[in-house]
Coordinates of C-alpha atoms and ligand atoms in Angstrom, one line a residue:
E1 CA 45.1 -0.4 -134.0
K2 CA 44.1 -3.7 -132.4
E3 CA 47.4 -3.9 -130.6
H4 CA 46.8 -0.4 -129.4
L5 CA 43.4 -1.3 -128.0
K6 CA 44.8 -4.3 -126.3
E7 CA 47.4 -2.1 -124.7
K8 CA 44.7 0.3 -123.5
D9 CA 42.7 -2.5 -122.0
K10 CA 45.7 -3.7 -120.1
I11 CA 46.3 -0.3 -118.6
V12 CA 42.7 0.1 -117.6
N13 CA 42.8 -3.3 -116.0
L14 CA 45.9 -2.4 -114.1
V15 CA 44.3 0.8 -112.8
N16 CA 41.1 -1.0 -111.9
K17 CA 43.1 -3.6 -110.1
Q18 CA 45.0 -0.8 -108.3
N19 CA 41.8 0.8 -107.2
N20 CA 40.4 -2.5 -106.0
A21 CA 43.5 -3.2 -104.1
H22 CA 43.3 0.1 -102.4
N23 CA 40.2 -1.1 -100.7
K24 CA 41.6 -4.4 -99.8
S25 CA 43.7 -3.2 -96.9
D26 CA 43.5 -4.7 -93.4
P27 CA 39.8 -5.3 -92.9
D28 CA 39.9 -4.2 -89.3
K29 CA 41.4 -0.9 -90.1
M30 CA 39.0 -0.3 -92.9
K31 CA 36.2 -0.8 -90.5
D32 CA 37.8 1.5 -88.2
Q33 CA 37.9 4.1 -90.8
V34 CA 34.3 3.8 -91.7
L35 CA 33.3 3.9 -88.1
L36 CA 35.2 7.1 -87.7
T37 CA 32.6 8.9 -89.6
L38 CA 30.3 8.4 -86.6
P39 CA 31.0 11.0 -83.9
T40 CA 30.6 8.6 -81.0
V41 CA 33.6 6.4 -82.0
V42 CA 36.6 7.4 -80.1
P43 CA 39.8 7.4 -82.2
Q44 CA 40.3 10.9 -83.5
R45 CA 41.8 11.8 -86.7
V46 CA 43.9 14.8 -87.3
E47 CA 43.6 16.9 -90.5
I48 CA 46.7 17.6 -92.4
K49 CA 46.2 21.2 -93.2
T50 CA 47.0 22.2 -96.7
N51 CA 47.6 25.8 -97.5
L52 CA 48.8 26.4 -101.0
S53 CA 50.2 29.8 -100.5
R54 CA 54.0 29.9 -100.3
V55 CA 53.7 30.6 -96.7
R56 CA 52.5 28.3 -93.9
K57 CA 51.8 29.0 -90.3
S58 CA 54.7 28.5 -88.0
G59 CA 54.6 26.1 -85.1
T60 CA 55.5 26.7 -81.5
H61 CA 58.5 24.6 -80.9
R62 CA 61.1 26.8 -79.4
V63 CA 64.3 25.7 -81.0
M64 CA 63.0 24.7 -84.4
P65 CA 59.4 25.5 -85.1
L66 CA 57.6 22.7 -86.9
D67 CA 57.4 24.8 -90.0
M68 CA 59.1 28.0 -90.6
T69 CA 57.6 29.2 -93.8
E70 CA 55.5 32.1 -92.6
K71 CA 58.2 33.8 -90.6
P72 CA 61.4 32.1 -91.7
R73 CA 64.4 32.9 -89.5
D74 CA 65.9 34.9 -92.3
G75 CA 63.2 36.0 -94.7
G76 CA 65.6 38.0 -97.0
A77 CA 68.2 35.2 -97.4
I78 CA 69.0 34.0 -100.8
G79 CA 67.2 30.8 -101.9
Q80 CA 64.5 31.5 -99.3
F81 CA 61.1 30.1 -100.2
G82 CA 62.8 27.8 -102.7
L83 CA 63.4 30.6 -105.1
P84 CA 66.4 30.4 -107.5
A85 CA 69.6 31.8 -106.1
V86 CA 72.1 33.8 -108.1
V87 CA 75.9 33.7 -107.8
P88 CA 77.3 37.2 -107.7
I89 CA 79.6 38.0 -110.6
G90 CA 82.7 38.1 -108.4
K91 CA 82.0 34.7 -107.0
Q92 CA 81.6 32.8 -110.2
E93 CA 85.1 31.3 -110.0
E94 CA 84.7 30.2 -106.4
M95 CA 81.4 28.6 -107.3
R96 CA 83.0 26.7 -110.2
G97 CA 85.9 25.7 -108.0
R98 CA 83.6 24.1 -105.4
W99 CA 81.2 22.4 -107.8
N100 CA 83.0 19.1 -107.7
E101 CA 82.7 18.8 -103.9
G102 CA 79.2 17.6 -104.5
H103 CA 78.5 17.9 -108.3
F104 CA 76.0 20.6 -107.7
N105 CA 76.2 24.3 -106.6
V106 CA 78.0 23.8 -103.3
Y107 CA 78.8 27.5 -103.1
L108 CA 75.1 28.5 -103.3
S109 CA 74.0 25.7 -100.9
E110 CA 76.2 27.2 -98.3
Q111 CA 74.6 30.7 -98.7
I112 CA 71.1 29.4 -98.4
P113 CA 69.7 29.0 -94.8
V114 CA 69.8 25.4 -93.6
D115 CA 66.2 25.8 -92.6
R116 CA 64.8 27.7 -95.5
A117 CA 61.2 27.7 -96.4
I118 CA 60.1 26.0 -99.6
P119 CA 56.7 26.2 -101.5
D120 CA 54.0 23.9 -100.3
T121 CA 53.5 21.9 -103.5
R122 CA 50.9 19.5 -102.3
P123 CA 47.8 19.2 -104.6
Q124 CA 44.9 21.1 -103.3
T125 CA 42.8 17.9 -102.8
C126 CA 45.3 16.8 -100.1
S127 CA 43.4 19.1 -97.7
E128 CA 40.5 16.7 -97.8
N129 CA 42.6 13.8 -96.6
L130 CA 42.6 12.8 -93.0
V131 CA 45.1 10.7 -91.1
H132 CA 44.8 8.7 -87.9
D133 CA 46.0 10.3 -84.7
N134 CA 47.6 7.1 -83.6
L135 CA 50.0 6.6 -86.4
P136 CA 53.2 4.6 -85.9
T137 CA 56.5 6.3 -85.1
T138 CA 59.3 6.4 -87.5
S139 CA 63.1 6.3 -87.6
V140 CA 64.4 8.4 -90.4
I141 CA 67.6 6.9 -91.8
F142 CA 70.1 9.0 -93.8
C143 CA 73.2 7.3 -95.0
F144 CA 75.9 9.3 -96.6
V145 CA 79.5 9.3 -97.7
D146 CA 81.3 12.7 -98.0
E147 CA 78.0 14.6 -98.2
V148 CA 78.3 18.3 -98.6
W149 CA 78.0 19.8 -95.1
S150 CA 75.3 22.5 -95.8
T151 CA 73.2 20.0 -97.7
L152 CA 73.4 17.3 -95.1
L153 CA 72.3 19.9 -92.5
R154 CA 69.4 21.1 -94.6
S155 CA 68.2 17.5 -95.0
V156 CA 68.2 16.9 -91.3
H157 CA 66.6 20.3 -90.5
S158 CA 63.8 19.7 -93.0
V159 CA 63.0 16.5 -91.1
L160 CA 63.2 18.1 -87.7
N161 CA 61.2 21.1 -88.7
R162 CA 58.5 19.4 -90.7
S163 CA 57.8 16.2 -88.9
P164 CA 55.3 16.0 -86.0
P165 CA 57.6 15.4 -83.0
H166 CA 55.5 12.6 -81.6
L167 CA 55.9 10.7 -84.9
L168 CA 59.6 11.2 -85.3
K169 CA 61.3 8.7 -83.0
E170 CA 64.8 9.5 -84.1
I171 CA 67.0 10.5 -87.0
I172 CA 69.9 8.0 -87.7
L173 CA 72.8 9.4 -89.6
V174 CA 74.9 6.6 -91.0
D175 CA 78.3 7.8 -92.0
D176 CA 79.5 5.3 -94.6
F177 CA 83.2 5.9 -93.9
S178 CA 83.5 9.5 -95.1
S179 CA 87.0 10.6 -95.8
K180 CA 86.7 14.1 -94.5
D181 CA 87.7 14.4 -90.8
S182 CA 86.2 17.8 -90.5
L183 CA 82.8 16.5 -91.5
K184 CA 83.1 14.0 -88.7
D185 CA 84.1 16.3 -85.9
N186 CA 81.7 19.1 -86.9
L187 CA 78.8 16.8 -87.2
D188 CA 79.2 15.4 -83.7
V189 CA 79.2 18.9 -82.3
Y190 CA 76.4 20.3 -84.4
M191 CA 74.1 17.4 -83.9
S192 CA 74.6 17.2 -80.1
Q193 CA 72.0 19.9 -79.8
F194 CA 69.3 17.6 -81.2
P195 CA 68.6 14.7 -78.8
K196 CA 66.8 12.8 -81.6
V197 CA 69.7 12.6 -83.9
R198 CA 72.0 9.6 -83.6
I199 CA 75.2 9.2 -85.5
I200 CA 76.6 5.8 -86.6
R201 CA 80.0 5.5 -88.1
L202 CA 80.9 2.5 -90.3
K203 CA 84.5 1.4 -89.9
E204 CA 84.9 0.8 -93.6
R205 CA 83.1 1.7 -96.7
Q206 CA 80.0 -0.5 -97.0
G207 CA 78.0 1.2 -99.8
L208 CA 74.6 2.6 -99.4
I209 CA 72.9 -0.8 -99.2
R210 CA 74.7 -2.2 -96.2
A211 CA 74.9 1.3 -94.7
R212 CA 71.1 1.4 -94.7
L213 CA 71.0 -2.0 -93.2
A214 CA 73.4 -0.8 -90.4
G215 CA 70.9 2.1 -89.8
A216 CA 67.9 -0.2 -89.8
A217 CA 69.6 -2.5 -87.3
V218 CA 69.7 0.1 -84.6
A219 CA 66.4 1.8 -85.4
T220 CA 63.6 1.7 -82.8
G221 CA 60.7 3.4 -84.6
E222 CA 57.9 1.2 -85.9
V223 CA 58.4 2.4 -89.4
L224 CA 61.7 2.9 -91.2
T225 CA 61.9 6.0 -93.4
F226 CA 65.0 6.0 -95.7
L227 CA 66.1 9.3 -97.3
D228 CA 69.0 10.5 -99.4
S229 CA 71.3 13.0 -97.6
H230 CA 70.6 15.9 -100.0
I231 CA 66.9 16.4 -99.7
E232 CA 64.4 18.8 -98.3
C233 CA 61.2 17.4 -96.9
N234 CA 58.2 19.5 -97.6
V235 CA 55.4 20.6 -95.3
G236 CA 53.3 17.6 -94.1
W237 CA 55.5 15.1 -95.8
L238 CA 55.5 12.5 -93.1
E239 CA 51.9 11.9 -92.1
P240 CA 50.6 10.6 -95.4
L241 CA 53.4 8.1 -95.7
L242 CA 52.9 6.7 -92.2
E243 CA 49.1 6.7 -92.8
R244 CA 49.6 4.3 -95.7
V245 CA 51.8 2.0 -93.8
Y246 CA 49.4 2.1 -90.9
M247 CA 46.5 1.2 -93.1
D248 CA 48.4 -1.8 -94.5
R249 CA 51.8 -2.8 -93.2
R250 CA 52.7 -4.4 -96.5
K251 CA 52.4 -1.1 -98.3
V252 CA 55.7 0.7 -99.0
A253 CA 55.1 4.4 -99.3
C254 CA 57.2 6.8 -101.4
P255 CA 56.9 10.6 -101.5
V256 CA 56.7 12.4 -104.7
I257 CA 60.4 13.3 -105.5
E258 CA 60.7 16.9 -106.5
V259 CA 63.7 18.6 -107.9
I260 CA 66.2 20.8 -106.1
N261 CA 67.9 22.4 -109.1
D262 CA 71.6 21.6 -109.0
K263 CA 72.6 25.0 -110.5
D264 CA 70.4 27.6 -108.7
M265 CA 69.1 25.4 -105.8
S266 CA 65.5 26.4 -106.5
Y267 CA 62.8 24.0 -105.5
V268 CA 60.9 22.8 -108.6
L269 CA 57.6 21.0 -108.4
V270 CA 57.1 18.0 -110.7
D271 CA 54.2 16.9 -112.8
N272 CA 51.5 14.8 -111.1
F273 CA 50.6 11.2 -112.0
Q274 CA 54.1 9.9 -112.4
R275 CA 55.1 6.4 -111.5
G276 CA 58.3 4.5 -111.3
I277 CA 59.0 1.9 -114.0
F278 CA 61.9 0.1 -115.5
K279 CA 63.0 -0.7 -119.0
W280 CA 65.4 -3.4 -120.1
P281 CA 68.1 -4.0 -118.9
L282 CA 66.6 -3.0 -115.6
V283 CA 67.0 0.7 -116.1
F284 CA 64.8 2.9 -113.8
G285 CA 62.6 5.6 -115.2
W286 CA 59.5 7.7 -114.7
S287 CA 56.4 7.4 -116.7
T288 CA 53.3 9.6 -116.7
L289 CA 49.8 7.9 -116.6
S290 CA 47.9 8.8 -119.7
E291 CA 45.1 11.4 -119.7
E292 CA 42.8 8.6 -120.7
V293 CA 43.6 6.4 -117.8
I294 CA 43.3 9.3 -115.4
K295 CA 39.9 10.3 -116.7
M296 CA 38.5 6.8 -117.0
N297 CA 39.4 6.0 -113.4
K298 CA 38.6 9.4 -112.1
L299 CA 41.9 9.6 -110.5
K300 CA 42.4 12.6 -108.2
D301 CA 45.8 14.1 -108.1
S302 CA 46.0 13.1 -104.4
D303 CA 45.3 9.4 -105.0
P304 CA 48.2 7.0 -104.3
I305 CA 49.9 5.7 -107.5
R306 CA 51.0 2.1 -107.6
C307 CA 54.5 1.8 -109.0
P308 CA 56.2 -1.3 -110.5
V309 CA 59.4 -0.1 -109.1
M310 CA 60.6 2.6 -106.7
A311 CA 63.4 5.2 -107.4
G312 CA 65.1 3.7 -104.4
G313 CA 66.2 6.5 -102.1
L314 CA 63.1 7.8 -100.4
F315 CA 60.5 5.5 -98.8
S316 CA 58.7 4.4 -95.6
I317 CA 58.4 0.7 -94.7
D318 CA 57.1 -1.1 -91.6
R319 CA 60.2 -2.1 -89.7
K320 CA 59.1 -5.6 -88.9
Y321 CA 57.9 -6.1 -92.5
F322 CA 61.2 -5.0 -93.8
Y323 CA 62.8 -7.8 -91.9
E324 CA 60.2 -10.3 -92.8
L325 CA 61.0 -9.6 -96.4
G326 CA 64.7 -10.3 -95.6
T327 CA 65.7 -6.6 -96.1
Y328 CA 68.1 -6.0 -99.0
D329 CA 70.4 -8.5 -100.4
P330 CA 73.4 -7.7 -98.4
G331 CA 75.6 -8.9 -101.3
L332 CA 74.8 -5.7 -103.2
D333 CA 77.7 -3.4 -103.3
V334 CA 78.0 0.4 -103.0
W335 CA 75.3 1.7 -105.2
G336 CA 72.7 0.6 -107.8
G337 CA 70.2 -2.2 -108.4
E338 CA 68.9 -2.3 -104.8
N339 CA 65.8 -0.4 -105.8
M340 CA 65.0 -3.1 -108.3
E341 CA 65.7 -5.8 -105.8
L342 CA 63.5 -4.4 -103.1
S343 CA 60.8 -3.5 -105.6
F344 CA 60.5 -7.0 -107.1
K345 CA 60.7 -8.5 -103.6
I346 CA 57.9 -6.4 -102.3
W347 CA 55.5 -7.0 -105.2
M348 CA 56.3 -10.7 -105.7
C349 CA 56.2 -11.5 -102.0
G350 CA 52.8 -9.9 -101.2
G351 CA 53.5 -6.2 -100.8
E352 CA 52.8 -3.0 -102.7
I353 CA 54.7 0.1 -103.7
E354 CA 52.9 3.4 -103.9
I355 CA 53.8 7.0 -104.5
I356 CA 51.8 9.2 -102.2
P357 CA 51.2 12.6 -103.9
C358 CA 50.4 14.4 -100.6
S359 CA 53.9 13.7 -99.4
R360 CA 56.6 15.7 -101.2
V361 CA 60.4 15.7 -100.8
G362 CA 62.9 17.6 -102.9
H363 CA 66.1 15.9 -104.0
I364 CA 69.2 17.3 -105.6
F365 CA 69.7 15.3 -108.8
R366 CA 73.4 15.3 -109.7
S367 CA 75.1 14.5 -112.9
E368 CA 77.8 12.5 -111.2
N369 CA 78.4 10.7 -107.9
P370 CA 80.5 13.0 -105.7
Y371 CA 82.2 10.0 -104.0
K372 CA 84.5 7.3 -105.3
F373 CA 83.5 3.8 -106.1
P374 CA 85.9 1.3 -104.5
K375 CA 85.8 -0.6 -107.7
N376 CA 84.7 0.6 -111.1
K377 CA 81.1 2.1 -111.1
Q378 CA 79.9 0.3 -114.1
K379 CA 81.2 -3.1 -112.9
T380 CA 79.7 -2.6 -109.5
V381 CA 76.2 -1.8 -110.9
E382 CA 76.3 -4.6 -113.4
R383 CA 77.2 -7.1 -110.8
N384 CA 74.4 -5.9 -108.5
L385 CA 71.9 -6.1 -111.4
A386 CA 73.1 -9.6 -112.3
R387 CA 72.4 -10.7 -108.7
V388 CA 68.9 -9.2 -108.9
A389 CA 68.3 -10.9 -112.3
E390 CA 69.5 -14.3 -111.0
V391 CA 67.3 -14.3 -107.9
W392 CA 64.1 -12.6 -109.2
L393 CA 63.7 -12.7 -113.0
D394 CA 63.2 -16.4 -113.6
E395 CA 63.2 -17.1 -117.4
Y396 CA 63.0 -13.4 -118.0
K397 CA 66.6 -12.9 -116.9
E398 CA 67.5 -13.6 -120.5
L399 CA 66.0 -10.3 -121.4
F400 CA 68.3 -8.6 -118.9
Y401 CA 71.4 -10.4 -120.2
G402 CA 70.3 -10.0 -123.8
H403 CA 70.1 -6.2 -123.6
G404 CA 73.9 -5.7 -123.5
Y405 CA 75.0 -7.8 -120.6
H406 CA 76.0 -11.1 -122.3
H407 CA 79.4 -10.8 -120.8
L408 CA 78.1 -11.1 -117.3
L409 CA 77.3 -14.7 -118.0
D410 CA 80.9 -15.6 -118.1
R411 CA 81.2 -16.5 -114.5
K412 CA 84.9 -17.2 -114.9
L413 CA 85.4 -13.5 -115.5
I414 CA 82.6 -12.1 -113.4
D415 CA 82.0 -13.3 -109.9
I416 CA 78.6 -12.2 -108.8
G417 CA 79.0 -13.9 -105.4
N418 CA 76.9 -16.5 -103.6
L419 CA 73.1 -16.4 -104.1
T420 CA 72.0 -19.3 -102.0
D421 CA 70.6 -17.2 -99.2
Q422 CA 68.6 -15.0 -101.5
I423 CA 67.2 -17.9 -103.5
Q424 CA 66.2 -19.7 -100.3
L425 CA 64.6 -16.6 -99.0
R426 CA 62.5 -16.3 -102.1
Q427 CA 61.3 -19.9 -101.6
K428 CA 60.7 -19.4 -97.9
L429 CA 58.5 -16.4 -98.5
K430 CA 56.7 -18.3 -101.3
C431 CA 57.0 -15.3 -103.6
K432 CA 55.2 -15.3 -106.9
S433 CA 56.9 -15.6 -110.3
F434 CA 58.3 -12.8 -112.3
R435 CA 55.7 -13.7 -114.9
W436 CA 53.0 -13.0 -112.4
Y437 CA 54.7 -9.7 -111.6
L438 CA 54.7 -8.7 -115.3
E439 CA 51.1 -9.7 -115.8
N440 CA 49.7 -8.1 -112.7
V441 CA 51.9 -5.2 -111.7
Y442 CA 53.4 -4.0 -114.9
P443 CA 51.4 -5.4 -117.9
E444 CA 52.5 -2.5 -120.2
M445 CA 56.1 -3.9 -120.0
D446 CA 57.3 -5.3 -123.3
A447 CA 58.9 -8.6 -122.3
P448 CA 58.9 -11.2 -125.1
L449 CA 60.9 -14.2 -124.1
V450 CA 62.6 -14.6 -127.5
R451 CA 63.6 -12.1 -130.2
A452 CA 62.1 -14.0 -133.1
Q453 CA 60.4 -17.3 -133.6
G454 CA 58.8 -19.6 -136.2
L455 CA 60.2 -20.8 -139.5
I456 CA 63.6 -19.7 -140.7
F457 CA 63.1 -18.9 -144.3
N458 CA 66.1 -18.7 -146.7
L459 CA 65.6 -16.1 -149.5
G460 CA 67.9 -17.8 -152.0
A461 CA 66.8 -21.4 -151.5
R462 CA 63.1 -20.3 -150.8
K463 CA 63.0 -23.1 -148.3
C464 CA 63.0 -23.3 -144.5
L465 CA 65.6 -24.8 -142.1
A466 CA 64.6 -28.1 -140.6
L467 CA 66.0 -30.2 -137.9
E468 CA 65.4 -33.9 -138.3
K469 CA 67.0 -36.8 -136.5
G470 CA 69.8 -34.5 -135.4
I471 CA 70.6 -33.3 -138.9
I472 CA 70.1 -29.8 -140.2
S473 CA 68.6 -29.6 -143.6
F474 CA 66.1 -27.7 -145.8
D475 CA 62.5 -28.4 -146.4
T476 CA 59.5 -26.9 -148.0
C477 CA 58.2 -24.4 -145.5
D478 CA 55.5 -25.7 -143.3
L479 CA 54.4 -24.0 -140.1
S480 CA 52.7 -27.1 -138.8
K481 CA 56.0 -29.0 -138.7
Q482 CA 57.7 -29.0 -135.3
S483 CA 61.0 -29.7 -137.0
Q484 CA 60.9 -26.3 -138.7
L485 CA 60.2 -24.2 -135.6
F486 CA 63.1 -22.3 -134.1
N487 CA 63.7 -19.5 -131.6
H488 CA 66.2 -16.7 -131.9
T489 CA 66.7 -16.2 -128.2
W490 CA 67.9 -13.1 -126.2
M491 CA 71.3 -14.8 -125.9
R492 CA 71.2 -14.9 -129.7
L493 CA 70.9 -18.7 -129.8
L494 CA 69.3 -20.4 -132.8
Q495 CA 67.3 -22.9 -130.7
Q496 CA 64.9 -25.8 -131.2
Q497 CA 64.0 -27.3 -127.9
Q498 CA 67.3 -28.3 -126.2
S499 CA 69.4 -28.1 -129.5
C500 CA 71.2 -25.1 -130.8
I501 CA 72.9 -24.4 -134.0
G502 CA 76.6 -24.0 -133.5
V503 CA 79.9 -24.3 -135.3
H504 CA 82.4 -27.1 -135.1
S505 CA 85.5 -25.4 -133.8
L506 CA 88.0 -27.1 -136.0
R507 CA 86.2 -27.7 -139.3
A508 CA 84.2 -24.5 -139.1
S509 CA 81.2 -26.5 -140.2
V510 CA 77.7 -26.1 -138.8
T511 CA 76.7 -28.5 -136.0
L512 CA 74.1 -29.1 -133.4
E513 CA 74.9 -28.7 -129.7
P514 CA 73.0 -28.7 -126.5
C515 CA 72.0 -25.1 -125.9
D516 CA 74.1 -23.2 -123.4
N517 CA 73.7 -19.5 -122.7
T518 CA 77.3 -19.1 -121.6
K519 CA 78.7 -20.3 -124.9
S520 CA 79.5 -17.4 -127.2
H521 CA 80.2 -19.7 -130.2
L522 CA 76.5 -20.5 -130.3
R523 CA 75.5 -16.9 -130.7
W524 CA 74.2 -15.6 -134.0
L525 CA 73.5 -11.9 -134.7
H526 CA 70.6 -11.3 -136.9
K527 CA 70.9 -8.1 -138.8
S528 CA 71.3 -6.5 -142.1
L529 CA 74.8 -5.9 -143.6
I530 CA 73.5 -2.7 -145.3
P531 CA 74.0 -0.1 -142.6
S532 CA 70.8 1.9 -143.0
S533 CA 68.5 -1.1 -143.5
A534 CA 66.1 -2.0 -140.7
L535 CA 65.6 -5.4 -142.2
M536 CA 67.1 -8.3 -140.3
E537 CA 68.6 -10.6 -142.9
H538 CA 72.0 -12.1 -142.2
L539 CA 72.7 -14.5 -139.5
I540 CA 76.2 -13.8 -138.4
L541 CA 78.2 -15.9 -136.1
Q542 CA 79.2 -13.6 -133.3
H543 CA 82.4 -15.1 -131.9
I544 CA 84.3 -15.1 -135.1
P545 CA 85.8 -11.6 -135.6
K546 CA 85.9 -12.1 -139.3
R547 CA 82.1 -12.1 -139.4
T548 CA 81.0 -15.4 -140.9
C549 CA 77.5 -15.8 -142.2
L550 CA 75.2 -18.7 -142.3
E551 CA 74.5 -19.6 -145.9
A552 CA 72.3 -22.1 -147.6
A553 CA 74.4 -24.5 -149.7
T554 CA 72.7 -24.7 -153.1
H555 CA 73.7 -28.2 -154.0
S556 CA 73.9 -30.1 -150.8
E557 CA 70.6 -29.0 -149.3
G558 CA 72.6 -28.2 -146.2
I559 CA 74.0 -25.0 -144.6
R560 CA 77.5 -23.8 -144.3
L561 CA 79.5 -20.8 -143.1
S562 CA 80.8 -18.3 -145.6
D563 CA 82.3 -14.8 -145.7
C564 CA 79.5 -12.4 -145.3
D565 CA 78.2 -10.8 -148.5
P566 CA 75.4 -8.3 -148.5
G567 CA 74.3 -9.2 -152.0
N568 CA 74.1 -13.0 -151.5
R569 CA 70.4 -14.0 -151.2
F570 CA 71.5 -17.4 -149.9
Q571 CA 72.7 -15.7 -146.8
K572 CA 69.4 -13.9 -146.1
W573 CA 67.1 -15.4 -143.6
H574 CA 63.7 -14.4 -142.2
F575 CA 61.8 -15.6 -139.2
T576 CA 58.0 -15.9 -139.2
Q577 CA 57.6 -13.6 -136.3
Y578 CA 59.8 -10.9 -134.8
F579 CA 59.3 -9.4 -131.3
T580 CA 62.0 -6.7 -131.6
P581 CA 61.9 -3.8 -134.0
Ligands
LR7_601 O1 78.8 4.1 -101.0 C1 77.8 4.9 -100.8 N1 77.4 5.1 -99.5 C2 76.4 5.9 -99.2 O2 76.1 6.1 -98.0 C3 77.1 5.5 -101.9 C4 76.1 6.4 -101.5 N2 75.8 6.6 -100.2 C5 74.7 7.5 -99.9 C6 74.8 8.9 -100.6 O3 75.5 9.8 -99.8 C7 73.3 9.3 -100.7 O4 72.8 9.8 -99.5 O5 73.5 6.9 -100.4 C8 72.6 7.9 -100.9 C9 72.2 7.7 -102.3 O6 73.3 7.9 -103.2 P1 73.2 9.0 -104.4 O7 72.5 10.2 -103.9 O8 74.5 9.1 -105.0 O9 72.2 8.2 -105.3 P2 71.2 8.8 -106.5 O10 70.3 9.8 -105.9 O11 72.1 9.1 -107.6 O12 70.5 7.4 -106.9 C10 69.3 6.7 -106.7 O13 69.6 5.4 -106.9 C11 70.4 4.8 -106.0 C12 70.7 3.4 -106.5 O14 71.4 2.7 -105.7 C13 69.8 4.8 -104.6 O15 68.7 4.1 -104.5 C14 69.5 6.3 -104.3 O16 68.9 6.4 -103.0 C15 68.6 6.8 -105.3 N3 68.1 8.1 -105.1 C16 66.8 8.4 -105.2 O17 65.9 7.6 -105.3 C17 66.4 9.9 -105.3 C18 65.7 10.2 -106.6 C19 66.6 9.8 -107.7 C20 65.8 9.3 -108.8 C21 65.3 8.8 -109.8
MN602 MN1 70.6 11.1 -104.3

C-alpha cells in the first residue's frame, strides 16, 4: 500500500514537472505568445482548423490539393477514407503470393489510391490550438530500402498533400542501396514531377541510422522531420510539430503514431495519453497514463505528452540542434537501438521529447522486416544496444547486461567498435547522469542496481556468510557488521566491495577474487531447484555445466562446492533484501 502511494506520488511529481517545464520554454517566445492576445501586436497566428467529420475541405493547389478528403480523386476506390479494403475471392492467392514483398498486404496497397483520404483523428480540443504564422521550414527525410512502391508513393503524397507548401522545404528520399532496379528507375521518373522531392542514393547499404544522417547532411530546412517510408500523414500533421520546435528548439516533437492495418490497410486511430517508455533490457514499449494522473493534472487530450523515449521513426528536430547533439552515433548499424540512443542523449543533454496529440501519422506495423540484414538481425541489434549502454547508462548498464545480455561483455567474441568519440561527446555536452534521467524523466522505472543485498543467511547452519581478513567464514547474523553485507549483482556476482566469491579453477574450492564483470566463473545463479518454486534458495555456480552449488560445510565453518541437492538445507541461502521477484 505504502509502496503504491510512493509510486503514485512519483508519477504526480513527474507530471507536475512536465507541466512546469512546458512553461519554461524560451522566455522571449513565451512573451511573444502572451502579447499575441493583444490585437495591436503584429505577428499573426494561423488557426489549424479541425473538422472531425471524415471529410475535410480541399485546398486549391492544382496538381495536388492540400487535402483531398472532401472530394478525393477517386471517391469510390477501395481503401478510400481509410476504410478496410477487401481482397476479392479470386485474388486471395495473388495477395498471399505478394505478402512477403513487404510483410503486409502489398496487393491491397496497390489497389488503394496513392492519395487516399483518411479520417481526421485529431482530438476535438486541437481546434482551440493556434500556431505561429512564422514557423520554421522543414526537410522531410524518408530513408528506405526495397520499400513497396505503392506504399512509398502514398507516404510521399501524404506529405505533399497535407503539409502547408511554405513550411515544406523539401522531401529527401534516401535510397539505402535498394536491390530492385525497377524501383530506382521508376522513382526517378515519377518524382521528377515534384520539384520539392530529392532522391539520394547510397552506394552501399548503410542501415537506417547512417542513411538518415546522409539525408540530414544535405537537408536545407530549419527543422528535420524523419519519417518511415510506409506512413500516411494525417490532416494538419506538420504545424503542431513545428510549433513545438519553434517554441523551444530543444524540444523534439513526435506525432501520435496510428496504425495502418497490415491486413486490410484500414487507418485505425489509437488511444490517447500514450507515451513511449522502455523496459529492461532497453526494449521499447507504449504505456498509457493512468486515469488518476490525467484527472489530477487536468490533462487535455491535446496536451503534449513527455516521453522517456521515442519510438524512433517519426519526429521533428531543429536541424542545428540535431548537430549540436552530435546526431546519432554513426557506429550504429542497420536497425535498432538508435531511438534509445537519441532519446537518452536528448534528455540527458538538456532537451525534451514530446508526443504532440494534434499531429497524427499512420504507420504500417509489420511482423517482419521486409529487407535483409547484412549480418544477423539479433546480433546487429544487440551490438547497437551495447554501444548505447556503454555510452549512456553509467552504472545502470549492469541492468542491461544482466537482463539476458551477459554474453555481450565478452569483448573477445563481440566487437562493439570504438566508443571514444561518443564518450567524448557526452563529456563535451556536459550531459547529466543516467541516474538523473531515471529520477527526473522516468521515475516509474524499476531500476535497482543489484538483484539482492544484505546478509546471506544459510538455512542449514542458521548463520551468515562473513568476509574477514580475506577469508570467507560463518558468523552469527548481524546486520550492523560490514563484513556480513554482500550484493548479488546483475552480473550475478557475490560481491563485497571489490571482492567477489569465486572458485579456484584447479581445486574447485571457494576463493576470493577481485570482482570482474566479464568473468563467468564468478557468476552465481540464485534460484530454487524445485521447478515450480518461486523461492530463491540455491546459489549455483553458473559456468560449471554440472551445476555445482554453494554449501555450508558443517564442521569446518567454511563453505564449499557440492553437487546440487534440492533437499539439502546447507545449500539454501537467503539475502536480507530482494529487488527482483
Ligand atoms: O537498413 C535499413 N535501411 C533503411 O533505410 C533498414 C531500414 N531502413 C528504413 C526502412 O525502409 C524504413 O523506412 O528505415 C525505416 C525504418 O525501418 P522499419 O520500418 O523496418 O522499422 P520499424 O518500423 O520496424 O521500427 C522502429 O524502430 C526502428 C529501430 O531502429 C526505427 O527507429 C524505425 O524508424 C521505427 N519505426 C517507428 O518508430 C514507427 C513506429 C513503430 C513503433 C513502435
Ligand atoms: Mn516502420
